[in-house]
Short mmCIF file of C-alpha atoms in Angstrom, two decimals:
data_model
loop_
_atom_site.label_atom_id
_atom_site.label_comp_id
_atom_site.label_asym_id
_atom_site.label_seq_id
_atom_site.Cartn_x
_atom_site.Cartn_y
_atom_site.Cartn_z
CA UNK H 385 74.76 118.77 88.39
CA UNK H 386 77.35 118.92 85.64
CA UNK H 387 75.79 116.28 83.94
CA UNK H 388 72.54 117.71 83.70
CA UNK H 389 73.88 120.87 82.87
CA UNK H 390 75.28 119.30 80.18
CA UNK H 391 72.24 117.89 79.02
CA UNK H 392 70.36 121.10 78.78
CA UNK H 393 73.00 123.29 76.95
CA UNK H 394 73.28 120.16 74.31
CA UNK H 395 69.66 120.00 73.98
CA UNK H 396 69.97 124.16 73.92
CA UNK H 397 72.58 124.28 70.99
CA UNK H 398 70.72 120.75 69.36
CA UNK H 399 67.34 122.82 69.13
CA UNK H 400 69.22 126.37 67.92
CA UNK H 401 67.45 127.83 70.88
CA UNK H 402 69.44 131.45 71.03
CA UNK H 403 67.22 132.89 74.45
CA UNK H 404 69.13 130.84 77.30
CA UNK H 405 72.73 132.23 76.17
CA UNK H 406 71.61 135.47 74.47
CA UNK H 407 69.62 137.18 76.96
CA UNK H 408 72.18 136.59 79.83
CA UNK H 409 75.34 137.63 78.21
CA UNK H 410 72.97 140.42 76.83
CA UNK H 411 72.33 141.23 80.20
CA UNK H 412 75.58 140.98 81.77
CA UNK H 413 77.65 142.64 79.05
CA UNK H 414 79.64 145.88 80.21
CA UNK H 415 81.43 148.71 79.11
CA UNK H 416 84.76 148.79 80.72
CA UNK H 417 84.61 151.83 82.68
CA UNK H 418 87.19 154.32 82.75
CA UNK H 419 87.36 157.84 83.95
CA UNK H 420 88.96 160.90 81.46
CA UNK H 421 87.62 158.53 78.13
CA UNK H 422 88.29 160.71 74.79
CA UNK H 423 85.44 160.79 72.73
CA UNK H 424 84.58 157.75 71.40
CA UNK H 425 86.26 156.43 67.99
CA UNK H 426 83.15 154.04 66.61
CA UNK H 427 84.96 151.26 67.31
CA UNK H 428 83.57 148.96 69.79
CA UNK H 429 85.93 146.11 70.99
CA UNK H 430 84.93 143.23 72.79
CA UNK H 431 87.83 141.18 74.88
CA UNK H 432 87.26 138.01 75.48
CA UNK H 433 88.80 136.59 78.86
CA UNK H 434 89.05 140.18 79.64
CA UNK H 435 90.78 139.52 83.17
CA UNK H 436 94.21 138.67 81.09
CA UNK H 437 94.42 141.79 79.38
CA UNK H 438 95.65 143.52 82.95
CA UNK H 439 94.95 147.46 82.17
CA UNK H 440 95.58 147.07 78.62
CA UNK H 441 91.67 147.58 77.98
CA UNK H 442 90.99 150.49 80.32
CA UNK H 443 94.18 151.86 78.22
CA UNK H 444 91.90 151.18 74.88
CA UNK H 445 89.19 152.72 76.77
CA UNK H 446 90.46 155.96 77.65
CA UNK H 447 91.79 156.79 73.88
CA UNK H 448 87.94 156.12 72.56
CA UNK H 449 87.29 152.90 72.10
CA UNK H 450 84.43 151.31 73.71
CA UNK H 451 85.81 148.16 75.01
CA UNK H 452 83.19 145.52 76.11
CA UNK H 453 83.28 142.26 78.46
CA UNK H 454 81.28 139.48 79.67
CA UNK H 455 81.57 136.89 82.49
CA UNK H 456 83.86 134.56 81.72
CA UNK H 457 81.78 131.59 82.89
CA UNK H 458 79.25 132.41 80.12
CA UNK H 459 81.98 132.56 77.31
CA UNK H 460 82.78 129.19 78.54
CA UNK H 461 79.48 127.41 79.08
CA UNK H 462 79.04 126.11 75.38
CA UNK H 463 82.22 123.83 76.10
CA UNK H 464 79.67 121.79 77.33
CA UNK H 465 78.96 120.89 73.64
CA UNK H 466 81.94 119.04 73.78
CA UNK H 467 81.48 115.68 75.13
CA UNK H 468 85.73 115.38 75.30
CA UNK H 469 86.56 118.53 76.95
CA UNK H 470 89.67 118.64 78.84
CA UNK H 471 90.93 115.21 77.64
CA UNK H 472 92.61 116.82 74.90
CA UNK H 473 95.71 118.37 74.76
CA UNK H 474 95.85 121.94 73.53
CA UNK H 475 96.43 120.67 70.12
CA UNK H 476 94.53 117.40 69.98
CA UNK H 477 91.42 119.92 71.08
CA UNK H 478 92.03 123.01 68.69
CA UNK H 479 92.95 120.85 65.29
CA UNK H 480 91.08 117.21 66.01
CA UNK H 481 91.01 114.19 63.91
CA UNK H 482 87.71 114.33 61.67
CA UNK H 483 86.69 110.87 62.97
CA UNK H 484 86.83 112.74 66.50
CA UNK H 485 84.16 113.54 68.61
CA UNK H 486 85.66 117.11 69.36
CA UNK H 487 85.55 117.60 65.57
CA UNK H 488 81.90 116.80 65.12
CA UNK H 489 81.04 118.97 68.52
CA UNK H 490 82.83 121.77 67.27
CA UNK H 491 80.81 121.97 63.54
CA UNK H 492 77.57 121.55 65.77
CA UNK H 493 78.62 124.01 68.14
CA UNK H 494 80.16 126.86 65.79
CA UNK H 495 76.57 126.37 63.80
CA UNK H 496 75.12 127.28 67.01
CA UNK H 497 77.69 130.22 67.48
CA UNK H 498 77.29 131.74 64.48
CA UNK H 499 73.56 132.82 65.23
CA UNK H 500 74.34 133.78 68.50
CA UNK H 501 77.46 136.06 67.79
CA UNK H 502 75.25 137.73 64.96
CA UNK H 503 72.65 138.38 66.86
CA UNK H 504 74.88 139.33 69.84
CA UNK H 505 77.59 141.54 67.51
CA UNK H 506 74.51 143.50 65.87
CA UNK H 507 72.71 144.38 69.10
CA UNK H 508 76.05 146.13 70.54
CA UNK H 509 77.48 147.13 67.51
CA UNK H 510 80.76 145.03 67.84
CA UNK H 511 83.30 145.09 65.34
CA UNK H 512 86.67 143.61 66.74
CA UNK H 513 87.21 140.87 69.05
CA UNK H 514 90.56 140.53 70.60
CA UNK H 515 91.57 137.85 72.69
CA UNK H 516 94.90 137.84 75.24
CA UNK H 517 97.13 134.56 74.28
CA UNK H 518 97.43 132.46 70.88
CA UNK H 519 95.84 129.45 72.45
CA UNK H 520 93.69 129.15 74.75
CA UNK H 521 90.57 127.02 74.37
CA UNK H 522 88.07 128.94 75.69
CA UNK H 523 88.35 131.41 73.03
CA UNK H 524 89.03 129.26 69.90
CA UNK H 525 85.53 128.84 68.76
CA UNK H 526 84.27 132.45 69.73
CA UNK H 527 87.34 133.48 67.73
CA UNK H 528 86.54 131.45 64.81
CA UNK H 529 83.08 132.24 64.34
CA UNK H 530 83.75 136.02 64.61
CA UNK H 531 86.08 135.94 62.00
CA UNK H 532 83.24 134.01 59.63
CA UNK H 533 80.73 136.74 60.21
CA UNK H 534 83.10 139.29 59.07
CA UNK H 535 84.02 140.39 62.60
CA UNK H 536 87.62 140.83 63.14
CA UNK H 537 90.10 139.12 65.37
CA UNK H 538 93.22 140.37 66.60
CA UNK H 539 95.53 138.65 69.30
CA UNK H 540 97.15 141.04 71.80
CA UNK H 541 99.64 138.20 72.76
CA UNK H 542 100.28 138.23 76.85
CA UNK H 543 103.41 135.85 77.07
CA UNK H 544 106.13 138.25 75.67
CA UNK H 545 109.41 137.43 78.04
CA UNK H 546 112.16 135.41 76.10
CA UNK H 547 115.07 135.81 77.92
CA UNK H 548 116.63 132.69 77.83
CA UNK H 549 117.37 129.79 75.69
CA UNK H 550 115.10 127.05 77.09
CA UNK H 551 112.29 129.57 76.49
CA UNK H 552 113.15 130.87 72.79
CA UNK H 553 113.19 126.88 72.32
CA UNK H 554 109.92 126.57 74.15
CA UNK H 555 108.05 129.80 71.92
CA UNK H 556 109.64 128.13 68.46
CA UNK H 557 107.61 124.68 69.29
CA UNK H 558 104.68 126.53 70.12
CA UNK H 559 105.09 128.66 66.66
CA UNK H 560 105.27 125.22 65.04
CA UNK H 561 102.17 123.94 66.82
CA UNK H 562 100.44 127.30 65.47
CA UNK H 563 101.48 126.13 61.99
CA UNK H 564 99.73 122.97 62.30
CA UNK H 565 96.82 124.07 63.62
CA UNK H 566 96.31 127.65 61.36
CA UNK H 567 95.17 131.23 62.62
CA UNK H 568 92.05 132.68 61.15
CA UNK H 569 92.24 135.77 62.63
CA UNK H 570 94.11 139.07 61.10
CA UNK H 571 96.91 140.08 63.47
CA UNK H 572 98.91 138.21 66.33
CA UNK H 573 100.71 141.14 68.31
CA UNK H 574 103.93 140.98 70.24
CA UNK H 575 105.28 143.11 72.70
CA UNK H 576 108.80 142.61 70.84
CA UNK H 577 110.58 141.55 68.58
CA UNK H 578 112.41 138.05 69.90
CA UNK H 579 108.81 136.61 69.53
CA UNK H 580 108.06 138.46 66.27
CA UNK H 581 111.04 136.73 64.62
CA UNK H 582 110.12 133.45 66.42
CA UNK H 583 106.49 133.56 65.14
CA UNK H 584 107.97 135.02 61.66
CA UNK H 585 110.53 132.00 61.21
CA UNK H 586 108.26 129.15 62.21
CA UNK H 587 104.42 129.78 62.25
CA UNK H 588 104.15 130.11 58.57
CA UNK H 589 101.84 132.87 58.66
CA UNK H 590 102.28 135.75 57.00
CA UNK H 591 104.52 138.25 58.30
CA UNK H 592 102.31 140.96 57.55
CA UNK H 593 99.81 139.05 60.39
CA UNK H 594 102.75 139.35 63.09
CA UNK H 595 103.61 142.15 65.23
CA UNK H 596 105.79 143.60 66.93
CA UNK H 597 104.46 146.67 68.43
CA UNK H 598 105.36 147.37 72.18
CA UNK H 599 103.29 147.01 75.56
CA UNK H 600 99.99 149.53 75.80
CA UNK H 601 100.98 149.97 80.05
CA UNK H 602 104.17 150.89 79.57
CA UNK H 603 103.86 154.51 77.60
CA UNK H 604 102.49 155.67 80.75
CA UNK H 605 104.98 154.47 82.74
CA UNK H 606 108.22 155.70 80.09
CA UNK H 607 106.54 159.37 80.45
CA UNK H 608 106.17 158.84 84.29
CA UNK H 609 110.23 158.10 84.12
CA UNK H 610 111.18 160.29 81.71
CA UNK H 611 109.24 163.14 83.76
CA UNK H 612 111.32 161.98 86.49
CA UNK H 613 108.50 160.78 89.08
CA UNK H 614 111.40 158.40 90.51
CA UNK H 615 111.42 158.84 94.17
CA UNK H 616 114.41 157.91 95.94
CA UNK H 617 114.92 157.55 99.43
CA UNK H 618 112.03 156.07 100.56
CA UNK H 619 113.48 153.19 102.68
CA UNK H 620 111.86 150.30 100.68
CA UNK H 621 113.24 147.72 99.30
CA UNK H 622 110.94 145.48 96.97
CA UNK H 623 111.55 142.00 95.95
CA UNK H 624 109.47 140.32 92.81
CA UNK H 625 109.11 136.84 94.09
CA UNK H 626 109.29 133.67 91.81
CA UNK H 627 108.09 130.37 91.65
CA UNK H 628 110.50 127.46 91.62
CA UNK H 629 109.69 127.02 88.77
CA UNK H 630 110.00 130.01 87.06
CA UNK H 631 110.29 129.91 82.94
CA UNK H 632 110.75 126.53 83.42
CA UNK H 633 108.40 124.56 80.86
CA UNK H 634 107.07 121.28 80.05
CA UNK H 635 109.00 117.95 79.89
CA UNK H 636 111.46 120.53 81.42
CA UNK H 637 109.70 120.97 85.08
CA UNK H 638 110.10 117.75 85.96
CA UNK H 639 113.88 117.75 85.67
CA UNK H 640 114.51 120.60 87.61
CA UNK H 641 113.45 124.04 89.62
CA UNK H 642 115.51 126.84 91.20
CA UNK H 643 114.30 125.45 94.71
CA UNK H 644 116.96 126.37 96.93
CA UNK H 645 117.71 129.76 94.68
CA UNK H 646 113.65 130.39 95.53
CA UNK H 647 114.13 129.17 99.08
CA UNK H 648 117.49 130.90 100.06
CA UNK H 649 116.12 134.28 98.29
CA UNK H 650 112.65 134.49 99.86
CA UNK H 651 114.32 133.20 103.49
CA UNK H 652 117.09 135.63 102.89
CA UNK H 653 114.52 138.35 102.40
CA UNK H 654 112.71 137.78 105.73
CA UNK H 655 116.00 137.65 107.57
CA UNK H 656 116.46 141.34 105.95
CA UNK H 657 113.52 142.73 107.09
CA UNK H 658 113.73 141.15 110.66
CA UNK H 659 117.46 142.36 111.16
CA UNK H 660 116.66 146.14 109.48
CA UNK H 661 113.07 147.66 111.32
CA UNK H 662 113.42 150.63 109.77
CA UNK H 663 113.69 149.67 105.83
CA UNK H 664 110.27 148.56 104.56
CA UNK H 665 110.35 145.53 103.04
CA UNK H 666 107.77 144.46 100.27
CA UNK H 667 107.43 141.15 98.53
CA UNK H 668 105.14 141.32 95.56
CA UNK H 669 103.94 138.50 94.11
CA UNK H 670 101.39 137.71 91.07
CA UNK H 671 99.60 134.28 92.50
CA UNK H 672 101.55 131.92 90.48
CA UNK H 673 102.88 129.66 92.98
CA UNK H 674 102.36 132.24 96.25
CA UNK H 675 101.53 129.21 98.50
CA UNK H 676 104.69 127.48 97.37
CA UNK H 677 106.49 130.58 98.80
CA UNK H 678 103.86 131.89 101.40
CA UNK H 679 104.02 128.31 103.05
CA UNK H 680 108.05 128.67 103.21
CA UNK H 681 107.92 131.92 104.67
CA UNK H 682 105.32 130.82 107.47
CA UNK H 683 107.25 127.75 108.03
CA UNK H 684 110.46 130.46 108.71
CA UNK H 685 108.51 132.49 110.78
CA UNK H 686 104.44 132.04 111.94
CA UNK H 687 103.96 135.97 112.66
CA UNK H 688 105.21 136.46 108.78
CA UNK H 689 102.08 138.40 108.23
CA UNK H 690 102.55 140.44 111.45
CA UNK H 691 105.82 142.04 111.12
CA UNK H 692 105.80 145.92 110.80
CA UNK H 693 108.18 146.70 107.97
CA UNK H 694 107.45 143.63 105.67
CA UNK H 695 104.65 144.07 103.80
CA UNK H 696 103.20 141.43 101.32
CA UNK H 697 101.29 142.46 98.21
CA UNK H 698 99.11 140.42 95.60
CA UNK H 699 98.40 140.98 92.08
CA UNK H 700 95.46 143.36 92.77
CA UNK H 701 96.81 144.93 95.91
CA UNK H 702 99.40 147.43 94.53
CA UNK H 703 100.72 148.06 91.57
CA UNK H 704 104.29 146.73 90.30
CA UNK H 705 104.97 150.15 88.50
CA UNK H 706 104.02 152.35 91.41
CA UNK H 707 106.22 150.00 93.73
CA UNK H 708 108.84 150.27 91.44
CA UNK H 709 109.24 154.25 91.06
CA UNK H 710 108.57 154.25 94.91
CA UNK H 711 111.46 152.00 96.27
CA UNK H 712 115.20 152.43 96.83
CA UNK H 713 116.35 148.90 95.71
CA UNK H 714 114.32 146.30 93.17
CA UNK H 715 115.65 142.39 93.51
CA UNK H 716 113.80 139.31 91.39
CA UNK H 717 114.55 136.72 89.45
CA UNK H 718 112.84 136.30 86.00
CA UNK H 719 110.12 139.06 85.16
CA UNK H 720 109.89 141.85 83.23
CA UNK H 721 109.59 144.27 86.38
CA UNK H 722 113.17 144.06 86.61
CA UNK H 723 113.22 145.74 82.91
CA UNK H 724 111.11 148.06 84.29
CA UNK H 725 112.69 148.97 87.04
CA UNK H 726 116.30 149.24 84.87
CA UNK H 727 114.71 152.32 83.17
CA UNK H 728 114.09 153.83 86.24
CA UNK H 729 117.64 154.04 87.16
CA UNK H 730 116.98 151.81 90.02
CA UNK H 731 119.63 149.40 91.66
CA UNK H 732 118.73 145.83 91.04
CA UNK H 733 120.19 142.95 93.25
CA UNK H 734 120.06 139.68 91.08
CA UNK H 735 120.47 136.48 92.82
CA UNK H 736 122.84 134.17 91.07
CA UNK H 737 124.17 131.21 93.04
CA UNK H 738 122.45 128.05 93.90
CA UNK H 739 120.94 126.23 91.19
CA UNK H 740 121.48 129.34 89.17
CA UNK H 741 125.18 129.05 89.62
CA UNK H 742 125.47 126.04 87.98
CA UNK H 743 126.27 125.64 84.12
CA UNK H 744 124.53 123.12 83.15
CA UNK H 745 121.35 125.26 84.28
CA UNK H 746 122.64 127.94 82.07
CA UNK H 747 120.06 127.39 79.05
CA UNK H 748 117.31 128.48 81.67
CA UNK H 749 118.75 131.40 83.61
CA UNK H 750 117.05 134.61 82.77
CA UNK H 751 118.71 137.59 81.63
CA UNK H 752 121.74 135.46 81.42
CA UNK H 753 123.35 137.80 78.21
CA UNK H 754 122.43 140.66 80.34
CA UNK H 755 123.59 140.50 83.61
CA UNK H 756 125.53 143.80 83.68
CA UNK H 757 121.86 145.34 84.13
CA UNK H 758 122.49 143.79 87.67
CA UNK H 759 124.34 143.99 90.85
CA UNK H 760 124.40 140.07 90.74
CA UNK H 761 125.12 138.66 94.16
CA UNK H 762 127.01 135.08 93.81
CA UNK H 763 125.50 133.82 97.29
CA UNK H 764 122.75 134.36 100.27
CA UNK H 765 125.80 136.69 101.81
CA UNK H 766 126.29 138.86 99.11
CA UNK H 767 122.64 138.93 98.02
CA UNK H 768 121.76 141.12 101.79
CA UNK H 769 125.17 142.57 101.63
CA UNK H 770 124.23 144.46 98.14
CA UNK H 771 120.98 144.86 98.86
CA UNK H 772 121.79 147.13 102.03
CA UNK H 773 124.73 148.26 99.97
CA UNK H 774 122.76 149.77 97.70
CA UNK H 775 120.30 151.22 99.33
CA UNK H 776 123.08 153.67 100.56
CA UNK H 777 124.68 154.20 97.27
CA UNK H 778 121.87 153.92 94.58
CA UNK H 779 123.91 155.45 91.78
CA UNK H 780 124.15 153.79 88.59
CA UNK H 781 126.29 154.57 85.50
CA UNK H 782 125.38 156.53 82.20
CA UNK H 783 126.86 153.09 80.59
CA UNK H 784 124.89 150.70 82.38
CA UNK H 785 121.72 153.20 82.02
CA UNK H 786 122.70 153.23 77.82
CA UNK H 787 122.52 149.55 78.15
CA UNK H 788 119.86 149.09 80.00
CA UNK H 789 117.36 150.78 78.01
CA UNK H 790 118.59 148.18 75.01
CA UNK H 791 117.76 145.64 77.02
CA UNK H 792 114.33 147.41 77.89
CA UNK H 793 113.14 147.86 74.18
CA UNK H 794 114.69 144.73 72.96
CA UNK H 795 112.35 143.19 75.51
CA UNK H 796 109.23 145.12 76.12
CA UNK H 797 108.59 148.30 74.30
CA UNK H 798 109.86 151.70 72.38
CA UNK H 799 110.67 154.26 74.82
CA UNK H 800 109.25 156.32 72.66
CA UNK H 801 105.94 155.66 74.59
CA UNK H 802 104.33 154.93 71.12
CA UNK H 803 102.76 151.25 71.48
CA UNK H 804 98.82 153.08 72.06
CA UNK H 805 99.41 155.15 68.75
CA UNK H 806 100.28 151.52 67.07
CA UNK H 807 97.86 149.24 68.28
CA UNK H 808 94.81 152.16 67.33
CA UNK H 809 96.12 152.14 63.92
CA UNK H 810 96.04 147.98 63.88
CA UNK H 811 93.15 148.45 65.11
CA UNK H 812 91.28 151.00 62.79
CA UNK H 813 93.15 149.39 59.71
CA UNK H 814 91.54 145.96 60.70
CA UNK H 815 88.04 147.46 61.36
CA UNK H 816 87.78 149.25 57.96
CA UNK H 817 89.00 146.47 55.48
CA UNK H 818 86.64 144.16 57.51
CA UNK H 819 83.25 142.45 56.30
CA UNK H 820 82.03 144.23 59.29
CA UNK H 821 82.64 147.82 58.29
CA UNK H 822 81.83 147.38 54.63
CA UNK H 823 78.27 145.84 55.74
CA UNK H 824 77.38 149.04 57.79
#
């Protein structure tokens, strides 16, 4: 089947035939839907690989711009064109050889793409593309192409959480890469400004292309703080699970992996819930190596999913802010809900023994220059101890509070709840200088 399908979108994109990709994506194009939208601006965005971009588009929405998106498994159906795909590594596939067949695909398929974005881009009245992450294949060519016809392209970066040295080493190589391969489109933009300077220092783009500009979700939830929709006393206790791998990258995972931090946590968790039936306990995890931990937990306990006070939620089951703002005591390892739940003036347990006890791990512990956020616990004893501890005494310190809202804006955003009011006027200032606007 794949090989046929190959066949016919070759023969499709070969002949210039525009029907067979135009009238489905056409057809299955949507307005992200939102209720309370402000009127709309005239700017009509469409995201590209729209499921990365978490609320950030129904955000966009509701302020008045009309944000558009497509099945992903159309945006991807012209990598057929490319008779190499997935042999490549990220760079090998976004800046080939010439004498490479991914280089003579791509000026076949981009011919393709241009008449079928134009057409496409003029029927909705498009004029900015946006895309969630530097790199990704999938969007490279749609990217490119928009950017030729004037349209353009503006990176809303996801990957934002440098907080320790392995993974400011990890962003500078991937800056580098980015200055080998070149960015055609007009902004990249950061939630802070760690990866700002990174990109500044070693991408060799133009700093007036990099941003630093905050996170879009998170004015809502500064203004829910601020307004003091904490609730306390709720008897839940919520822990962020991890991976064992957690911001642990390349040549790097094969080394090592917080396994028996991940396993004693997660185990130590369980034991919690089991020994305290009236706390609720809630593990909330985002996919990313769940059956790692969900096969630990079962192999613990078989009735994991049947115990009363322990509930288990996904990445589309409940939200982390809600959880957050809802719950007594927050624990985790590396993730930027433990930022978030610093401004709310929540106790935070912080796991630091096993593997992430050990100094010679130290280049890859998160939050390592910042533990005073934390009650850290030192092993599996202290880590329930505190965690009970806490739920009785919640009370944190003006001083800790002062520094934990550094640590918040240095990281993720302005609690001035501004980043919306930022990335409309990025936005708007792309739109009007753009071939785009000027043709209309």
């Amino acid at each position: 089947m794949g090989k046929l399908l190959e066949y016919i979108i070759n023969f499709i994109i070969n002949k210039s035939i525009l029907w067979p990709f135009y009238c489905p994506i056409i057809h299955f194009m949507k307005e992200v839907e939102v209720d309370n939208r402000s009127k709309y601006n005239g700017i009509t965005i469409l995201a590209l690989n729209f499921n990365r971009f978490r609320g950030d588009l129904k955000i966009l929405a509701r302020s008045g711009f009309r944000g558009l998106i497509m099945p992903y498994s159309w945006q991807t159906r012209v990598f057929y064109a490319y008779k190499d795909r997935g042999k490549l590594s990220k760079e090998e596939f976004q800046n080939p050889s010439q004498s490479s067949s991914i280089y003579k695909d791509r000026a076949r398929l981009r011919k393709y793409l241009k008449k079928l974005l134009k057409k496409i881009f003029f029927k909705n009245n498009i004029n900015c593309i946006i895309t969630a992450n530097i790199f990704y294949n999938q969007d490279f060519d749609w990217s490119a192409v928009a950017v030729d016809i004037g349209c353009p392209y503006i990176v809303f970066h996801r990957e934002n959480l440098v907080v320790n040295d392995h993974m400011y080493l990890v962003e500078s190589e991937y800056a580098k890469m980015l200055n080998r391969i070149g960015f055609v489109g007009g902004a990249i933009v950061f939630q802070n400004e760690i990866m700002k300077s990174i990109y500044d220092k070693y991408s060799g783009l133009d700093k007036g292309k990099v941003h630093a500009l905050g996170s879009l979700r998170m004015d809502k939830y500064i203004h829910n703080v601020k307004s003091k929709k904490n609730k306390s006393n709720n008897g839940r206790v919520v822990l962020f699970t991890f991976p064992p791998n957690s911001a642990i990258c390349g040549e790097s995972e094969k080394k090592f992996a917080w396994q028996k931090l991940h396993d004693d946590v997660h185990i130590s968790f369980l034991e919690l819930a089991i020994e305290n039936p009236d706390v609720e306990f809630v593990i909330k995890h985002k996919g990313v190596g769940w059956e790692i931990t969900k096969s630990l937990l079962t192999s613990i306990n078989a009735n994991v999913f049947n115990i009363d006070n322990l509930k288990i939620y996904g990445e589309s089951s409940s939200q982390a802010q809600e959880l957050i703002l809802e719950s007594d005591v927050i624990t985790g390892f590396c993730t930027t809900a433990l930022l978030e739940a610093a401004i709310a003036e929540k106790p935070i347990v912080y796991p630091l023994f096993a593997e992430a006890s050990d100094e010679k791990y130290s280049d890859f512990l998160c939050f390592r220059d910042a533990l005073d956020m934390f009650d850290v616990a030192k092993s599996k004893k202290e880590y329930k101890s505190l965690i009970m501890q806490r739920m009785q005494n919640p009370a944190i310190s003006k001083k800790i509070m002062k520094f934990r809202e550094l640590q918040f804006e240095r990281h993720v955003s302005s609690l001035d709840s501004d980043a919306l009011q930022k990335y409309s006027e990025l936005i708007f200032s792309k739109v009007q200088n753009s071939n785009i606007a000027n043709n209309k």
